[in-house]
Amino acid sequence: MTPAEVLAELRELRELDAPTHGGRVLAYVYDSGLDELDALASAAAEIARPLNGLDPTTFPSIAAMERDVVAFTRRALHGGTRPLGRRIVGSVTSGGTESCLLAVKTARDLWRAQHPERAEQRPRLVAPATAHAAFQKAARVLDVEWDPVPCEPDGSVRADEVIRRLRSDVALVVVSAPAYPSGALDPVREVSSAAAARGILCHVDACFGGFALPWWPGLPAWDFRLPGVTSISADLHKFGYAPKGVSVLLHRGRDRHRTQFFATTQWPGYPVVNPTLLGSRSASPLAAAWAIIRYLGTAGYADLTAACIRATEDIAHAVAPIPGLAVQGLPVGPALSLIADPSVPPAQQVDPHHLADAVARSGFKIQHQPGLRQPNGTRLPHSAHLTITPVTERSMPELIGALTRAADAVRGTPQADPRLELAALRALGYGSGTRVPGPAMAWTILQLAGAGGAAKGRSLPGRLAPLMALVERLPAPVAEALLTELLARVSEP
Ligand SMILES: Cc1ncc(COP(=O)(O)O)c(C=O)c1O
């Protein structure tokens, strides 16, 4: 094929994708609405494309860009000037999940070093149930015990519920600023000061809010202004508006930061020193983020955040009078989650997943979030998540119209009831979660549930509400096996 033919084919493939620009997709993508920002990011990424981020001594431009990015983030998160305290230092990583994994690895290694007598024990990772799933992944990968703190149905967590779990076997407590599912800002001050008093590390996951909350007025302190906060993650590929593949993890103290590293001289190749999980890594996302930061500066981020604030307020005001629909809790920052209004009778409620399906028919994608049954028996409601970006403002009348029409269309329709599918799965022996389906059986079940089209290059079924209801009600290991199969089949050759 000629290069032109190859690129034409790629463009054709891209036509199947959801629109990444223009505010139609209210999750996954963070569109600043500034065309020149995208052009700048692309040009910077291209200049850095041949580099290998593995070795900033061979390619000092990488070290220079990383210094600038870490310094900018540190200033934004009030970690810049601590003449008496421990210095705030950190690394650029490949994304939120890697930053979260590294925060947990650091805490685990420090806990192990402090407690050599407990070599047989797995330390705990305490976090509200709304903490990002990346921390569950970290717990599994790093052999730490995941200890979720039940949350209130409005998505908030009680500080005392977190604090009473902070015992000497806790390696790390995590709070979010804000939590992705509901937009709730966790009680960072209370938790971080209790953690500090017990000698426990406290990570603030600001992957979502780290480049928006610093310019969001009227918030309580949630960052390095609080002395008990020992690390913060903040994603440049979210509200930093950089292309995917770049996040920052900051630590209070060089000693903690250095614990994050992996180094070995015990092989016959080049000495390996990796600050992050990857070895060879692209410098393009770093270069793009660096260029965006230099171009926007603090004032640019403040302007873009102001657009997010206006759009978030507009949506909240527009949803308030829609009968049967409600915003969950008290979101902080550029996200909110829609739930069925629990204060009205079911016949007047708007089911958020039917709403999301109906809104999709108007060309807007809002994100289905299944409900969660917590270990204490309470349930966090199923909801529809909206990430609000600067461009959301531009499509506001259309978006509000779509939400209102969709709510009118589905009002009174109860949450999908997967009774038949559940009975069939129980009959097949998958009722308890102790037995999980293998690839072939999982695939058969998915096809019966109507999700088979996704694997043939087509999109998921137009109505996701029934699949989400099934996911919510199945034993978690069974649901996870089904979803694993679905995603594996999507890209299986
Ligand atoms: C609060 C929070 N933490 C962590 C992550 C994980 O980030 P990533 O998808 O970049 O790995 C996200 C992603 O949405 C998030 O919202």
Coordinates of C-alpha atoms and ligand atoms in Angstrom, one line a residue:
M1 CA 0.0 0.0 0.0
T2 CA 1.1 3.6 -0.5
P3 CA 1.3 5.9 2.5
A4 CA -1.7 7.8 1.1
E5 CA -3.7 4.6 0.9
V6 CA -2.7 3.6 4.4
L7 CA -3.8 7.0 5.8
A8 CA -7.0 6.9 3.9
E9 CA -7.8 3.6 5.5
L10 CA -7.0 4.9 8.9
R11 CA -9.3 7.9 8.3
E12 CA -12.1 5.6 7.3
L13 CA -11.6 3.6 10.5
R14 CA -11.7 6.8 12.5
E15 CA -15.1 7.6 11.1
L16 CA -16.6 4.8 13.2
D17 CA -15.3 6.5 16.4
A18 CA -17.4 8.6 18.7
P19 CA -16.6 12.3 18.1
T20 CA -13.6 13.4 20.2
H21 CA -14.3 17.1 19.7
G22 CA -17.4 19.3 20.0
G23 CA -18.8 18.2 23.4
R24 CA -21.0 15.4 22.3
V25 CA -19.2 12.7 24.3
L26 CA -19.4 13.6 28.0
A27 CA -16.7 11.1 29.2
Y28 CA -13.2 9.9 28.1
V29 CA -12.3 13.1 26.1
Y30 CA -11.4 16.5 27.3
D31 CA -11.8 19.1 24.6
S32 CA -10.5 22.5 25.4
G33 CA -12.3 23.9 22.3
L34 CA -9.1 25.7 21.3
D35 CA -8.0 24.5 17.9
E36 CA -4.6 26.1 18.2
L37 CA -4.0 24.0 21.4
D38 CA -4.5 20.8 19.5
A39 CA -2.2 22.0 16.7
L40 CA 0.5 22.9 19.2
A41 CA 0.2 19.6 21.0
S42 CA 0.6 17.7 17.7
A43 CA 3.6 19.7 16.6
A44 CA 5.3 19.3 20.0
A45 CA 4.5 15.5 20.0
E46 CA 6.0 15.2 16.5
I47 CA 9.2 17.0 17.5
A48 CA 9.7 14.6 20.4
R49 CA 8.5 11.5 18.6
P50 CA 11.9 9.8 17.9
L51 CA 13.0 10.1 21.5
N52 CA 13.1 7.4 24.1
G53 CA 12.0 8.5 27.6
L54 CA 13.9 5.7 29.1
D55 CA 17.1 7.8 29.4
P56 CA 16.9 11.5 30.1
T57 CA 20.7 11.7 30.4
T58 CA 21.0 10.7 26.7
F59 CA 18.1 12.9 25.8
P60 CA 18.3 15.9 28.2
S61 CA 15.3 17.6 26.5
I62 CA 13.2 15.0 28.3
A63 CA 14.6 16.0 31.7
A64 CA 14.1 19.7 30.9
M65 CA 10.4 19.2 29.9
E66 CA 9.8 16.9 32.9
R67 CA 11.3 19.5 35.3
D68 CA 9.0 22.2 33.9
V69 CA 5.9 20.0 34.0
V70 CA 6.5 18.9 37.6
A71 CA 7.3 22.5 38.7
F72 CA 4.1 23.8 37.1
T73 CA 2.0 21.0 38.7
R74 CA 3.7 21.6 42.1
R75 CA 2.8 25.3 42.0
A76 CA -0.8 24.6 41.0
L77 CA -1.1 22.2 43.9
H78 CA 0.5 24.5 46.4
G79 CA 3.6 22.5 46.9
G80 CA 6.0 25.0 45.5
T81 CA 7.3 26.8 48.5
R82 CA 8.0 24.8 51.6
P83 CA 11.3 26.2 53.0
L84 CA 10.7 24.3 56.3
G85 CA 8.8 21.2 55.1
R86 CA 9.9 18.3 53.0
R87 CA 10.4 19.2 49.3
I88 CA 7.6 18.2 46.9
V89 CA 9.1 16.2 44.0
G90 CA 7.6 13.8 41.5
S91 CA 7.5 12.2 38.1
V92 CA 5.6 12.3 34.8
T93 CA 3.8 9.0 34.2
S94 CA 1.8 7.6 31.4
G95 CA -1.6 8.2 32.9
G96 CA -3.8 8.2 36.0
T97 CA -3.7 4.4 36.5
E98 CA 0.1 4.4 36.5
S99 CA 0.2 7.3 38.9
C100 CA -2.2 5.5 41.3
L101 CA -0.2 2.2 41.0
L102 CA 3.0 4.0 41.8
A103 CA 1.5 5.8 44.8
V104 CA 0.4 2.4 46.2
K105 CA 3.8 0.8 45.4
T106 CA 5.6 3.6 47.2
A107 CA 3.4 3.2 50.3
R108 CA 3.7 -0.6 50.3
D109 CA 7.4 -0.6 50.0
L110 CA 7.8 2.0 52.8
W111 CA 5.3 0.1 55.0
R112 CA 7.3 -3.1 54.5
A113 CA 10.6 -1.4 55.3
Q114 CA 9.1 0.0 58.5
H115 CA 7.6 -3.3 59.6
P116 CA 10.2 -6.0 58.9
E117 CA 8.6 -8.1 61.6
R118 CA 5.4 -8.3 59.6
A119 CA 6.9 -9.8 56.5
E120 CA 4.1 -12.3 56.2
Q121 CA 1.3 -9.7 56.4
R122 CA -0.4 -7.9 53.6
P123 CA -0.8 -4.2 54.4
R124 CA -4.2 -2.6 53.8
L125 CA -5.1 0.1 51.3
V126 CA -8.1 2.1 52.7
A127 CA -10.2 4.2 50.4
P128 CA -13.8 5.3 50.0
A129 CA -15.7 2.8 47.8
T130 CA -15.9 5.6 45.2
A131 CA -12.1 5.7 44.8
H132 CA -11.1 5.0 41.2
A133 CA -10.9 1.3 40.2
A134 CA -7.1 1.9 39.6
F135 CA -6.6 1.4 43.3
Q136 CA -8.3 -2.0 43.2
K137 CA -6.0 -2.9 40.4
A138 CA -3.0 -1.6 42.4
A139 CA -4.0 -3.7 45.4
R140 CA -4.3 -6.8 43.2
V141 CA -1.1 -6.3 41.3
L142 CA 1.0 -5.2 44.4
D143 CA -0.5 -7.8 46.8
V144 CA -2.1 -5.3 49.2
E145 CA -5.5 -5.8 50.8
W146 CA -8.2 -3.5 49.3
D147 CA -10.3 -2.1 52.1
P148 CA -13.1 0.0 50.7
V149 CA -15.0 2.3 53.1
P150 CA -18.8 2.2 52.4
C151 CA -20.1 5.5 51.1
E152 CA -23.5 7.3 51.5
P153 CA -26.0 7.0 48.7
D154 CA -25.2 10.6 47.7
G155 CA -21.6 9.5 47.0
S156 CA -20.0 11.2 50.0
V157 CA -18.0 9.4 52.6
R158 CA -18.0 10.1 56.3
A159 CA -14.5 11.1 57.6
D160 CA -15.0 9.1 60.8
E161 CA -15.8 5.9 58.8
V162 CA -12.4 6.3 57.0
I163 CA -10.5 7.3 60.1
R164 CA -11.6 4.4 62.3
R165 CA -10.0 2.0 59.9
L166 CA -6.6 3.7 60.1
R167 CA -4.6 1.2 62.1
S168 CA -0.9 0.2 62.0
D169 CA -1.5 -2.3 59.2
V170 CA -2.6 0.5 56.8
A171 CA 0.1 1.4 54.2
L172 CA -2.0 4.1 52.5
V173 CA -5.3 5.9 52.7
V174 CA -6.6 7.4 49.5
V175 CA -9.1 10.3 49.1
S176 CA -10.3 11.7 45.8
A177 CA -10.5 15.3 44.6
P178 CA -13.1 14.7 43.3
A179 CA -14.3 11.1 43.0
Y180 CA -15.1 10.2 39.4
P181 CA -18.5 8.4 39.9
S182 CA -20.3 11.3 41.7
G183 CA -18.0 14.3 41.7
A184 CA -17.8 14.3 45.5
L185 CA -14.8 15.9 47.1
D186 CA -13.7 13.6 49.9
P187 CA -13.0 14.9 53.4
V188 CA -9.3 15.5 52.6
R189 CA -8.5 17.7 55.6
E190 CA -9.9 15.4 58.3
V191 CA -8.5 12.2 56.8
S192 CA -5.1 13.5 56.0
S193 CA -4.6 15.0 59.5
A194 CA -5.8 11.8 61.2
A195 CA -3.5 9.8 58.9
A196 CA -0.5 12.0 59.8
A197 CA -1.2 11.7 63.5
R198 CA -0.9 7.9 63.0
G199 CA 2.1 8.0 60.8
I200 CA 0.1 6.7 57.8
L201 CA 0.6 8.0 54.2
C202 CA -2.3 9.8 52.6
H203 CA -2.7 10.0 48.8
V204 CA -5.0 12.5 47.2
D205 CA -6.2 11.2 43.8
A206 CA -6.7 14.3 41.8
C207 CA -6.3 12.5 38.5
F208 CA -9.6 14.0 37.5
G209 CA -9.6 17.3 39.2
G210 CA -5.9 18.2 39.5
F211 CA -5.9 20.7 36.6
A212 CA -9.4 22.1 37.2
L213 CA -9.9 22.4 41.0
P214 CA -6.9 24.8 41.5
W215 CA -8.9 27.4 39.6
W216 CA -12.3 26.4 41.0
P217 CA -13.4 29.0 43.6
G218 CA -14.7 28.4 47.1
L219 CA -13.2 25.0 47.8
P220 CA -11.7 23.9 51.1
A221 CA -8.0 23.1 50.9
W222 CA -7.4 19.6 49.5
D223 CA -3.8 19.7 48.2
F224 CA -0.3 20.2 49.6
R225 CA -1.6 23.0 51.8
L226 CA -2.6 20.2 54.1
P227 CA 0.6 18.8 55.8
G228 CA -0.8 15.3 56.1
V229 CA -1.2 14.9 52.3
T230 CA 1.9 12.9 51.3
S231 CA 1.2 12.4 47.6
I232 CA -1.1 13.7 44.8
S233 CA -1.8 12.4 41.3
A234 CA -3.0 14.8 38.6
D235 CA -3.7 13.9 35.0
L236 CA -2.5 16.1 32.2
H237 CA -4.4 14.1 29.7
K238 CA -7.7 15.0 31.4
F239 CA -8.2 18.7 32.4
G240 CA -4.6 19.4 31.4
Y241 CA -5.9 19.1 27.8
A242 CA -2.9 17.0 26.7
P243 CA -3.3 14.0 24.4
K244 CA -3.5 10.7 26.2
G245 CA -0.5 9.3 27.9
V246 CA 0.5 11.8 30.5
S247 CA -0.1 12.3 34.3
V248 CA 1.9 13.6 37.2
L249 CA 2.6 12.0 40.6
L250 CA 4.0 14.2 43.3
H251 CA 5.3 13.2 46.7
R252 CA 6.1 15.1 49.8
G253 CA 9.7 14.2 50.4
R254 CA 12.5 13.0 48.2
D255 CA 12.8 9.7 50.1
R256 CA 9.2 8.8 49.2
H257 CA 9.7 9.7 45.6
R258 CA 12.9 7.6 45.3
T259 CA 10.9 4.6 46.8
Q260 CA 8.8 4.8 43.7
F261 CA 11.8 4.0 41.4
F262 CA 13.0 0.6 40.2
A263 CA 16.8 0.2 39.8
T264 CA 18.9 -2.8 39.2
T265 CA 22.5 -3.5 38.2
Q266 CA 21.9 -7.3 38.5
W267 CA 21.8 -8.2 34.9
P268 CA 24.5 -8.1 32.2
G269 CA 22.8 -5.2 30.2
Y270 CA 22.8 -1.5 30.8
P271 CA 22.0 -0.4 34.4
V272 CA 18.2 0.0 34.6
V273 CA 16.7 2.9 36.5
N274 CA 13.0 3.4 35.9
P275 CA 11.1 6.1 37.8
T276 CA 7.8 4.6 36.5
L277 CA 6.4 1.2 35.5
L278 CA 7.4 1.4 31.9
G279 CA 10.9 0.9 30.4
S280 CA 11.1 2.5 27.0
R281 CA 8.5 5.2 26.7
S282 CA 7.3 7.8 24.3
A283 CA 8.3 11.4 25.0
S284 CA 5.5 12.7 22.8
P285 CA 2.7 13.0 25.4
L286 CA 5.2 14.7 27.8
A287 CA 6.2 17.2 25.0
A288 CA 2.6 17.9 24.1
A289 CA 1.8 18.5 27.8
W290 CA 4.8 20.7 28.2
A291 CA 3.9 22.8 25.2
I292 CA 0.3 23.2 26.4
I293 CA 1.4 24.3 29.8
R294 CA 3.8 26.8 28.4
Y295 CA 1.1 28.1 26.0
L296 CA -1.8 28.3 28.5
G297 CA 0.0 29.1 31.7
T298 CA -2.0 29.6 34.9
A299 CA -4.2 32.2 33.2
G300 CA -5.1 29.9 30.4
Y301 CA -6.1 27.1 32.8
A302 CA -8.2 29.6 34.8
D303 CA -10.1 30.6 31.7
L304 CA -10.8 27.1 30.6
T305 CA -11.9 26.2 34.1
A306 CA -14.2 29.2 34.1
A307 CA -15.9 27.7 31.0
C308 CA -16.3 24.4 32.8
I309 CA -17.8 26.1 35.8
R310 CA -20.4 27.9 33.8
A311 CA -21.4 24.7 31.9
T312 CA -21.5 22.6 35.1
E313 CA -23.8 25.2 36.7
D314 CA -26.0 25.4 33.6
I315 CA -26.5 21.7 33.6
A316 CA -27.3 21.5 37.3
H317 CA -29.8 24.3 36.9
A318 CA -31.4 22.7 33.9
V319 CA -31.7 19.3 35.6
A320 CA -33.2 20.6 38.8
P321 CA -36.7 21.3 37.3
I322 CA -36.8 18.0 35.3
P323 CA -39.3 15.8 37.3
G324 CA -38.0 12.5 38.5
L325 CA -34.3 13.2 37.7
A326 CA -31.7 14.5 40.2
V327 CA -28.0 15.3 40.5
Q328 CA -26.4 12.9 43.0
G329 CA -25.0 14.6 46.1
L330 CA -23.0 17.8 46.0
P331 CA -20.5 17.5 43.1
V332 CA -17.4 19.6 43.1
G333 CA -15.6 20.3 39.9
P334 CA -16.4 19.5 36.3
A335 CA -18.4 16.3 36.7
L336 CA -21.8 15.3 37.9
S337 CA -23.9 12.2 38.0
L338 CA -27.6 11.9 37.3
I339 CA -29.8 9.5 39.4
A340 CA -33.5 8.8 39.7
D341 CA -35.0 11.3 42.1
P342 CA -35.5 9.2 45.3
S343 CA -38.0 11.7 46.7
V344 CA -40.7 11.0 44.1
P345 CA -42.7 7.8 43.6
P346 CA -41.2 5.3 41.1
A347 CA -43.9 6.0 38.5
Q348 CA -42.4 9.6 38.2
Q349 CA -38.8 8.6 38.4
V350 CA -36.4 8.9 35.5
D351 CA -34.1 5.9 35.3
P352 CA -30.6 7.2 34.5
H353 CA -29.6 4.3 32.3
H354 CA -32.8 4.5 30.1
L355 CA -32.1 8.2 30.1
A356 CA -28.5 7.6 28.8
D357 CA -29.8 5.3 26.1
A358 CA -32.4 7.8 25.0
V359 CA -29.9 10.7 25.0
A360 CA -27.6 8.7 22.8
R361 CA -30.3 8.7 20.1
S362 CA -29.9 12.6 20.1
G363 CA -26.2 12.1 19.5
F364 CA -24.9 12.8 23.1
K365 CA -23.0 10.1 25.0
I366 CA -23.3 10.2 28.8
Q367 CA -21.9 7.3 30.7
H368 CA -23.8 4.4 32.3
Q369 CA -22.5 3.6 35.9
P370 CA -24.0 0.5 37.5
G371 CA -25.2 0.6 41.1
L372 CA -23.0 -0.9 43.8
R373 CA -24.1 -3.1 46.6
Q374 CA -21.7 -2.4 49.5
P375 CA -20.5 -4.8 52.2
N376 CA -22.6 -3.0 54.8
G377 CA -25.8 -3.8 52.7
T378 CA -26.4 -0.3 51.4
R379 CA -26.5 0.4 47.7
L380 CA -25.0 3.2 45.8
P381 CA -27.5 4.1 43.1
H382 CA -27.0 3.4 39.4
S383 CA -26.3 6.6 37.6
A384 CA -25.3 8.4 34.5
H385 CA -22.0 10.3 34.6
L386 CA -21.2 13.6 32.8
T387 CA -17.7 14.9 32.4
I388 CA -18.0 18.6 31.6
T389 CA -15.4 20.3 29.5
P390 CA -14.9 23.8 28.1
V391 CA -16.8 22.9 24.9
T392 CA -19.8 21.6 26.8
E393 CA -20.9 25.2 27.0
R394 CA -21.2 25.5 23.2
S395 CA -23.7 22.6 22.9
M396 CA -25.6 23.6 26.0
P397 CA -29.0 24.3 24.5
E398 CA -28.9 21.1 22.5
L399 CA -27.7 19.0 25.4
I400 CA -30.3 20.4 27.8
G401 CA -33.0 19.8 25.1
A402 CA -31.8 16.2 24.7
L403 CA -31.8 15.5 28.4
T404 CA -35.3 17.0 28.9
R405 CA -36.7 15.1 25.9
A406 CA -35.1 11.8 27.0
A407 CA -36.3 12.2 30.5
D408 CA -39.9 12.8 29.2
A409 CA -39.6 9.7 27.0
V410 CA -38.4 7.3 29.8
R411 CA -40.1 8.7 32.9
G412 CA -41.8 5.9 34.9
T413 CA -39.9 3.1 33.1
P414 CA -38.3 1.0 35.8
Q415 CA -34.7 -0.1 35.8
A416 CA -34.2 -3.0 33.4
D417 CA -35.0 -6.3 35.2
P418 CA -32.5 -9.1 34.1
R419 CA -34.6 -11.8 36.0
L420 CA -34.6 -14.2 33.1
E421 CA -30.9 -13.9 32.3
L422 CA -30.1 -14.3 36.0
A423 CA -32.3 -17.4 36.3
A424 CA -30.6 -18.9 33.2
L425 CA -27.2 -18.1 34.6
R426 CA -28.1 -19.7 38.0
A427 CA -29.3 -22.8 36.2
L428 CA -26.0 -23.0 34.4
G429 CA -24.2 -22.9 37.8
Y430 CA -23.0 -19.2 37.8
G431 CA -25.2 -18.0 40.6
S432 CA -22.7 -17.6 43.4
G433 CA -19.5 -16.3 41.8
T434 CA -17.5 -19.2 43.0
R435 CA -17.7 -20.6 39.5
V436 CA -17.0 -18.2 36.6
P437 CA -17.6 -18.9 32.9
G438 CA -14.6 -19.5 30.6
P439 CA -14.3 -17.7 27.2
A440 CA -16.6 -19.9 25.2
M441 CA -19.4 -19.9 27.8
A442 CA -19.0 -16.2 28.5
W443 CA -19.3 -15.5 24.8
T444 CA -22.5 -17.6 24.5
I445 CA -24.1 -15.7 27.5
L446 CA -23.1 -12.3 26.0
Q447 CA -24.7 -13.2 22.7
L448 CA -27.9 -14.2 24.5
A449 CA -27.8 -10.9 26.3
G450 CA -27.6 -9.1 23.0
A451 CA -24.1 -7.8 23.2
G452 CA -22.6 -10.0 20.5
G453 CA -22.5 -7.4 17.8
A454 CA -19.7 -5.5 19.5
A455 CA -17.2 -8.2 18.7
K456 CA -17.8 -8.0 15.0
G457 CA -16.6 -4.4 14.8
R458 CA -20.1 -3.0 15.3
S459 CA -20.9 -0.9 18.4
L460 CA -22.5 -2.2 21.6
P461 CA -26.3 -2.6 21.6
G462 CA -28.2 0.6 21.3
R463 CA -29.7 0.0 24.7
L464 CA -27.0 -0.5 27.4
A465 CA -29.5 -0.4 30.3
P466 CA -30.3 -4.1 30.2
L467 CA -26.6 -5.1 30.1
M468 CA -25.8 -2.7 33.0
A469 CA -28.7 -4.1 35.1
L470 CA -27.3 -7.6 34.5
V471 CA -23.8 -6.4 35.5
E472 CA -25.1 -4.9 38.6
R473 CA -27.0 -8.0 39.8
L474 CA -24.5 -10.7 38.9
P475 CA -21.9 -11.9 41.3
A476 CA -18.9 -9.6 40.6
P477 CA -16.6 -12.4 39.4
V478 CA -19.2 -13.6 36.8
A479 CA -19.9 -10.0 35.6
E480 CA -16.1 -9.3 35.4
A481 CA -15.6 -12.5 33.3
L482 CA -18.4 -11.5 30.9
L483 CA -17.0 -8.0 30.5
T484 CA -13.5 -9.3 30.0
E485 CA -14.8 -11.6 27.3
L486 CA -16.6 -8.7 25.6
L487 CA -13.6 -6.5 25.5
A488 CA -11.3 -9.3 24.4
R489 CA -13.6 -10.3 21.5
V490 CA -13.8 -6.6 20.3
S491 CA -10.1 -6.7 19.2
E492 CA -9.6 -10.4 18.7
P493 CA -8.3 -11.0 15.1
Ligands
LIG1 C1 -10.2 10.1 40.0 C2 -9.6 9.2 38.9 N1 -8.5 8.5 39.2 C3 -7.8 7.7 38.3 C4 -8.3 7.6 37.1 C5 -7.5 6.7 36.1 O1 -7.0 7.5 35.1 P1 -6.5 6.8 33.6 O2 -7.8 6.4 32.9 O3 -5.8 8.0 33.0 O4 -5.7 5.7 33.9 C6 -9.4 8.3 36.7 C7 -9.9 8.2 35.3 O5 -11.0 8.7 35.0 C8 -10.1 9.2 37.6 O6 -11.2 9.9 37.3

